[in-house]
Coordinates of C-alpha atoms in Angstrom, one line a residue:
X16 CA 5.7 -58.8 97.8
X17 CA 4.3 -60.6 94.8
X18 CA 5.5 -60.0 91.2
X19 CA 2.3 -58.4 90.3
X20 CA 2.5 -55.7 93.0
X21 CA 6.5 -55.3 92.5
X22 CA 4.9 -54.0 88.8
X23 CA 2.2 -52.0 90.2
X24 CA 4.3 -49.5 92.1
X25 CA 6.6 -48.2 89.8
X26 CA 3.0 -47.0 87.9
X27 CA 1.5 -45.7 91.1
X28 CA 5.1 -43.8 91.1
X29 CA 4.3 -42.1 87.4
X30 CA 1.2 -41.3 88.9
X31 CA 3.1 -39.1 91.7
X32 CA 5.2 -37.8 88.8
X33 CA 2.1 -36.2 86.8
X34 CA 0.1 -35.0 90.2
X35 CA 3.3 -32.7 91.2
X36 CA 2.5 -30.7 87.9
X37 CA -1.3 -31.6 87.3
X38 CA -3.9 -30.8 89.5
X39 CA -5.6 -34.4 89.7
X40 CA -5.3 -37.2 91.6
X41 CA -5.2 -41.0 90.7
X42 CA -7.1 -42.9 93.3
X43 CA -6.7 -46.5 93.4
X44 CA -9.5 -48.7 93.6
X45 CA -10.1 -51.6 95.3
X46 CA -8.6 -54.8 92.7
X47 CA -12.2 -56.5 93.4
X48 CA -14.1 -53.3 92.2
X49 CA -13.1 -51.8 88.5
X50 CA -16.1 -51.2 87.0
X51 CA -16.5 -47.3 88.5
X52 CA -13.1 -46.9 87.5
X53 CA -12.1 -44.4 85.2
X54 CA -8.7 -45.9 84.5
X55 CA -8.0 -49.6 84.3
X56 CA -4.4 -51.2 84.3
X57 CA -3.1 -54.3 83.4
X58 CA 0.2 -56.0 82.9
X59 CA -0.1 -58.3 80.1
X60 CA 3.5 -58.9 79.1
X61 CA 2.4 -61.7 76.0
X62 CA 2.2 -59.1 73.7
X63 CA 5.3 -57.1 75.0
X64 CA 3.8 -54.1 74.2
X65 CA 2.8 -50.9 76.4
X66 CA -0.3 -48.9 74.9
X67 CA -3.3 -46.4 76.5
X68 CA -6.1 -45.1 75.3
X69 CA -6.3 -41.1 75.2
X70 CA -8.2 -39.1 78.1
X71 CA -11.1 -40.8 80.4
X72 CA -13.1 -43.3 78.7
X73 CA -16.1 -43.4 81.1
X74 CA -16.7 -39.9 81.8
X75 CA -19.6 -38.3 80.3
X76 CA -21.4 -41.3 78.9
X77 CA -18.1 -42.5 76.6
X78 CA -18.3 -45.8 77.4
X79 CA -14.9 -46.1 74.5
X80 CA -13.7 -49.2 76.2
X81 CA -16.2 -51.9 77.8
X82 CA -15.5 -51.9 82.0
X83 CA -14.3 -54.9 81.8
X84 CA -11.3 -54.1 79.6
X85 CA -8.2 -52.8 80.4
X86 CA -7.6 -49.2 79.7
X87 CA -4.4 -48.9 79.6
X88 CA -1.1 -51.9 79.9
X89 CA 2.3 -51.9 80.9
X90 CA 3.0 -54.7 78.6
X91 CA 7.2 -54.6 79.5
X92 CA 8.0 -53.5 82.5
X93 CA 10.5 -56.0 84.7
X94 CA 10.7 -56.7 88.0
X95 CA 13.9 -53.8 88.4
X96 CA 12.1 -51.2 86.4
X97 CA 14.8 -49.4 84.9
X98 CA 15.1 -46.1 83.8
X99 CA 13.6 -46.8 80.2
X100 CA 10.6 -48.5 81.6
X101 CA 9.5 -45.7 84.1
X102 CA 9.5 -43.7 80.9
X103 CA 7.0 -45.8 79.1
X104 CA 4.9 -45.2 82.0
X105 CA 5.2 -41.5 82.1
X106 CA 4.3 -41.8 78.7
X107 CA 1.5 -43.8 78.4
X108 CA 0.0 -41.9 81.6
X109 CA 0.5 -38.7 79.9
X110 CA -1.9 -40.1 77.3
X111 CA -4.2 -41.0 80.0
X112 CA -4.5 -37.5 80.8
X113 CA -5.1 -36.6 77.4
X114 CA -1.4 -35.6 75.9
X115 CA -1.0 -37.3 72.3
X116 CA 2.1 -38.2 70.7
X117 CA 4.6 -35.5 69.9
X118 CA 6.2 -36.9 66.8
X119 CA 3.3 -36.5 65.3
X120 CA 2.7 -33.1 66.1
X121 CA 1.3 -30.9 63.3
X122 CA 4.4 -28.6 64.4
X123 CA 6.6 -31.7 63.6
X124 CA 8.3 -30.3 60.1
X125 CA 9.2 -26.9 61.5
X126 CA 12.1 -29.5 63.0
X127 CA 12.5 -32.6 61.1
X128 CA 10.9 -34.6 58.0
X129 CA 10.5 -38.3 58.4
X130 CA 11.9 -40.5 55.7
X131 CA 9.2 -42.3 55.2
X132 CA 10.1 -45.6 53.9
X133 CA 13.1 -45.7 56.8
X134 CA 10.4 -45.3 59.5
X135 CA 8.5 -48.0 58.6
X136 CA 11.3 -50.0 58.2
X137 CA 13.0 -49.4 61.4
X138 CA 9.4 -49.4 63.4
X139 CA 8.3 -52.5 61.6
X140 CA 9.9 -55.3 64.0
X141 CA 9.6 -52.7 67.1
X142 CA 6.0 -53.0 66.7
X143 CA 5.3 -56.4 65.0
X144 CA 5.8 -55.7 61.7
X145 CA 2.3 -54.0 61.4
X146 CA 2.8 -51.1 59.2
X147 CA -1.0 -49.4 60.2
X148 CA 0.3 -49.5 63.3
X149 CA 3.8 -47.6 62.1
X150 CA 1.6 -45.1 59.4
X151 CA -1.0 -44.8 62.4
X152 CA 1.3 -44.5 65.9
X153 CA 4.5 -42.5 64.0
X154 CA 4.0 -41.1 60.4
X155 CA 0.9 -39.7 60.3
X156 CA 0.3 -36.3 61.8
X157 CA -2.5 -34.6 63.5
X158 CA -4.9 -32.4 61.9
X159 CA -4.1 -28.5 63.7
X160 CA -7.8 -28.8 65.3
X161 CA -7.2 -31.7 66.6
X162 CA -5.0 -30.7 69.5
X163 CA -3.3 -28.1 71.8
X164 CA -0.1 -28.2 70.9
X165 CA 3.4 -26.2 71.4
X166 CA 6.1 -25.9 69.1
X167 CA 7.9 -29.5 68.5
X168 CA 9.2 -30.3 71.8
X169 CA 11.5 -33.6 71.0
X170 CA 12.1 -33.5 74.7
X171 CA 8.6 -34.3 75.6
X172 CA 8.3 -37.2 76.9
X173 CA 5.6 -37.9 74.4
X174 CA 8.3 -38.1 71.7
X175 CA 9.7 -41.5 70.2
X176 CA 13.4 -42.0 70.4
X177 CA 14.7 -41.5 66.6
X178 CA 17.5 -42.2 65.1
X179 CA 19.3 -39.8 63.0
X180 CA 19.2 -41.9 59.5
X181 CA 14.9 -41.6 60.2
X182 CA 15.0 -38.2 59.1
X183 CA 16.0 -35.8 56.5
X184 CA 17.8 -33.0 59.1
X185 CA 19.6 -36.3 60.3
X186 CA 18.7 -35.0 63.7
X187 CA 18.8 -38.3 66.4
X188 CA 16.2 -37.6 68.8
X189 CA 17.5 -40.0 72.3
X190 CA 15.3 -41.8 74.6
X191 CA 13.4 -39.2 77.0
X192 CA 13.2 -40.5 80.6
X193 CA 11.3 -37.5 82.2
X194 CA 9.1 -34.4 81.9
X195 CA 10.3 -32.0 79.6
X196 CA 9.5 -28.2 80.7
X197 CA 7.0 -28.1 78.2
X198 CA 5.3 -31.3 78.9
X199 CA 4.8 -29.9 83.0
X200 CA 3.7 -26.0 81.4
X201 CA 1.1 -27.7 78.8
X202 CA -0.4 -30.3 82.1
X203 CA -0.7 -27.3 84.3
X204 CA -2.4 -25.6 82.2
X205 CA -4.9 -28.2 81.7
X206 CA -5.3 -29.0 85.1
X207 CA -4.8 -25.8 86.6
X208 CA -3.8 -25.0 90.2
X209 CA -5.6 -22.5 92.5
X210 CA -2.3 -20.6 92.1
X211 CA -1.5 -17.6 90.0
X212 CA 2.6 -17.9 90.3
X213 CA 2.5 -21.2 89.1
X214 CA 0.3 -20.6 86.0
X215 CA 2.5 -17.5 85.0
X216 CA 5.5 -19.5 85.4
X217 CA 4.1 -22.5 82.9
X218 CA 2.8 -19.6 80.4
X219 CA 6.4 -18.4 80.7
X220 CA 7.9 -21.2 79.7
X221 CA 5.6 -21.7 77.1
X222 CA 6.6 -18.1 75.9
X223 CA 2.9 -16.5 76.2
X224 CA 3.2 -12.5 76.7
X225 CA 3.0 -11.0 79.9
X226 CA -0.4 -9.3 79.0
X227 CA -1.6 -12.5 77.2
X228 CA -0.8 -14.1 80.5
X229 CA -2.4 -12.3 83.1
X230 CA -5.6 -12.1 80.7
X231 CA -5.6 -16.0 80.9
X232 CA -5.1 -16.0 84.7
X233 CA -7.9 -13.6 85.4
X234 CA -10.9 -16.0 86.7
X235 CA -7.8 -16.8 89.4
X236 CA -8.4 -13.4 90.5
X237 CA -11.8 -12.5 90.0
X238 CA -12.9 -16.2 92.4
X239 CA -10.4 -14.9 94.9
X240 CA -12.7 -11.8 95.6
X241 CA -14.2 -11.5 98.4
X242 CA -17.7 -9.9 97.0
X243 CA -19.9 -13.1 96.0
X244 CA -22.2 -10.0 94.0
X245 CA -19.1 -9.2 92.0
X246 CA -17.7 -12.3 91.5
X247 CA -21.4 -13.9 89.7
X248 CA -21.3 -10.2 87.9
X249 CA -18.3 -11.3 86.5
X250 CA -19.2 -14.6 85.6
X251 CA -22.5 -13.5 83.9
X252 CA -20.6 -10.9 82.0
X253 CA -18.2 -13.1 81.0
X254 CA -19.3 -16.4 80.5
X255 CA -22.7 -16.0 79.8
X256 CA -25.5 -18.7 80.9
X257 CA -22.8 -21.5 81.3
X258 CA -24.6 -24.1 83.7
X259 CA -22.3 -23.4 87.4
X260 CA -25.5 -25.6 89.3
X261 CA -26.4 -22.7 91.4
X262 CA -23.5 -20.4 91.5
X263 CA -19.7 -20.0 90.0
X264 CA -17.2 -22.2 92.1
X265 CA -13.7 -22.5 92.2
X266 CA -13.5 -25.6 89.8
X267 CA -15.8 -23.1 87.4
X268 CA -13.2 -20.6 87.2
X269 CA -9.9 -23.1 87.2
X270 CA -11.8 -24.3 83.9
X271 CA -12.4 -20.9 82.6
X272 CA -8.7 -20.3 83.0
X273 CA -8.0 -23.6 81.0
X274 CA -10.5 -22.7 78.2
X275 CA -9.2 -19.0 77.7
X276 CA -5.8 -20.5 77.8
X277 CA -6.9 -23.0 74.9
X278 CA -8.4 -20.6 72.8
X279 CA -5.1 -18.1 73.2
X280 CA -3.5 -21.1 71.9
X281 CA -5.6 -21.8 68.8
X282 CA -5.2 -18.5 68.0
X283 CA -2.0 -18.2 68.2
X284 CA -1.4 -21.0 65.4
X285 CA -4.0 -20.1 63.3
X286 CA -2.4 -16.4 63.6
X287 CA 1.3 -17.9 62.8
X288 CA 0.0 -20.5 60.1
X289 CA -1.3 -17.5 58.2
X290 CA 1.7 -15.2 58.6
X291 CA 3.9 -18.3 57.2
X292 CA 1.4 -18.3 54.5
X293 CA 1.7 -14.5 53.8
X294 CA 5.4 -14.9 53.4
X295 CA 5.3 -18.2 51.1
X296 CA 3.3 -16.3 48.6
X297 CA 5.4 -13.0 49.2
X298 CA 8.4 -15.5 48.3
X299 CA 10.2 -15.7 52.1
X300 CA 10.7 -18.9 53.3
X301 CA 11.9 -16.9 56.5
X302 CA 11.1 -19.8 59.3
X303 CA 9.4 -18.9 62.4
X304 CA 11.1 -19.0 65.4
X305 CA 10.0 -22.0 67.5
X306 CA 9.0 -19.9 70.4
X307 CA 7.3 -17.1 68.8
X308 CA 4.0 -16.2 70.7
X309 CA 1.7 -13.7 68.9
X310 CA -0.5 -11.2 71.3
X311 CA -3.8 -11.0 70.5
X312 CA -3.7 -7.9 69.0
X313 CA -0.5 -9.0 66.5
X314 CA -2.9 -12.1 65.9
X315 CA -5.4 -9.5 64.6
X316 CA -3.3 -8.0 62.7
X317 CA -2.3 -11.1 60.7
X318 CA -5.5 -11.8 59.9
X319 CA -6.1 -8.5 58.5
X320 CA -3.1 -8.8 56.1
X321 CA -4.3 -11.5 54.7
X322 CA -8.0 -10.8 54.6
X323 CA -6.6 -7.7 52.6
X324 CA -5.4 -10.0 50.0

């Protein structure tokens, strides 16, 4: 076995990871033929450094990276593979699948505040004393539209490690070598299963309301009827003049489950953004509890109160 395959199959092996909770499936090419691919891989180790861009970059006319470039690189993984480098490629393959860094979550400060000058200089010589790359990969946050995201989860393996001096809490944040049970909830829910257990289990754990819940899961049960007329009544009702080719499908309703799922989630920080507005200019600094879920009809409500003002 050559050195170059001994590398490729811990990453076909991060693919395995993310397919037991997504529902995709990584299918490698032939090495000859990359230019249909989706997802490109190298192993350039001269720069030491493992990066990915976010989501598919051919899809839909993107064209992001040329087809001759590498999309993503495993820039330091060893012939063993340890423990730490099979997290870098759960990580980096979790931003091929669209998941974006959770230290820089817009959630981040309901847990910790950086200490800004630290970061950059503990990041600096980690990577190459470029301190865009430290404002741009670790400091800066993401704008709340820019993202579905769950309370700060420094479990996810989409977190940096951190050292307690790095923050003002002091909190240290170790190394994450697996999936945290957010991180497999959140990919399930973008790339939904055919399988209503499942999806109430991840909205569970991601602490969605039981009614909220089977709302979201509801284009599960309406494709499972067995009444074509009622099923495309549905769809019509629901989802208006969205182009299904000829007629709703399965993969129609799995994405109608991931959208209303989306939205719930928008709404539900907007709806908690506002209510921790309400009580900064009532004078409570009462935090929220990191797994507060609003209903809809709470969500409303929040609104209301502070239309009213």
């Amino acid at each position: 076995m050559s050195r170059t395959h001994r590398r490729k199959r811990p990453s076909v092996e991060g693919m395995r990871v993310w397919e037991e909770h997504a529902n995709v499936s990584f299918v490698v090419h032939p090495q000859d033929d990359t230019s249909t691919a989706d997802i490109r891989i190298s192993f350039r180790t001269a720069s030491g450094s493992s990066w990915s861009a976010v989501g598919a970059t051919k899809r839909s006319g993107q064209n992001i990276i040329p087809a001759k470039n590498p999309t993503i690189n495993f820039g330091v993984l060893t012939d063993g593979t340890p423990l730490n480098e099979k997290a870098i490629i759960l990580h980096e393959l979790g931003h091929v699948l669209g998941m974006m860094h959770e230290h820089q979550s817009p959630a981040r400060g309901v847990k910790i505040t950086l200490k800004t000058e630290e970061v950059y200089k503990y990041y600096r010589p980690l990577l190459g004393f470029n301190d865009k790359l430290v404002k741009t990969q670790i400091i800066d946050q993401y704008k709340q539209g820019e993202s579905n995201f769950s309370h700060f989860d420094p479990k996810s393996i989409m977190m940096y490690f951190m050292p307690a001096h790095l923050n003002v809490e002091n909190i240290q944040i170790r190394p994450n070598t697996k999936l945290s049970e957010l991180d497999k909830a959140y990919i399930q829910l973008a790339y939904p299963h055919n399988d209503s257990g499942r999806l109430l289990s991840a909205l569970g754990t991601i602490g969605v309301p039981e009614s909220e819940a089977m709302r979201i899961i509801e284009p599960i049960s309406i494709c499972a009827i067995d009444d074509k007329e009622k099923r495309d009544e549905w769809w019509k009702n629901n989802k208006g003049t969205e182009d299904t080719e000829t007629e709703p499908k399965l993969k129609h309703f799995l994405r109608a489950v991931r959208m209303e799922f989306f939205d719930y989630n928008k709404r539900n920080i907007e709806a908690q953004a506002l209510l921790k507005a309400k009580k900064k200019r009532a004078g409570t600094q009462e935090p929220l509890k990191e797994s507060n879920q609003l209903t809809t009809t709470q969500a409303q409500e929040v609104e209301s109160m502070d239309n009213s003002n």
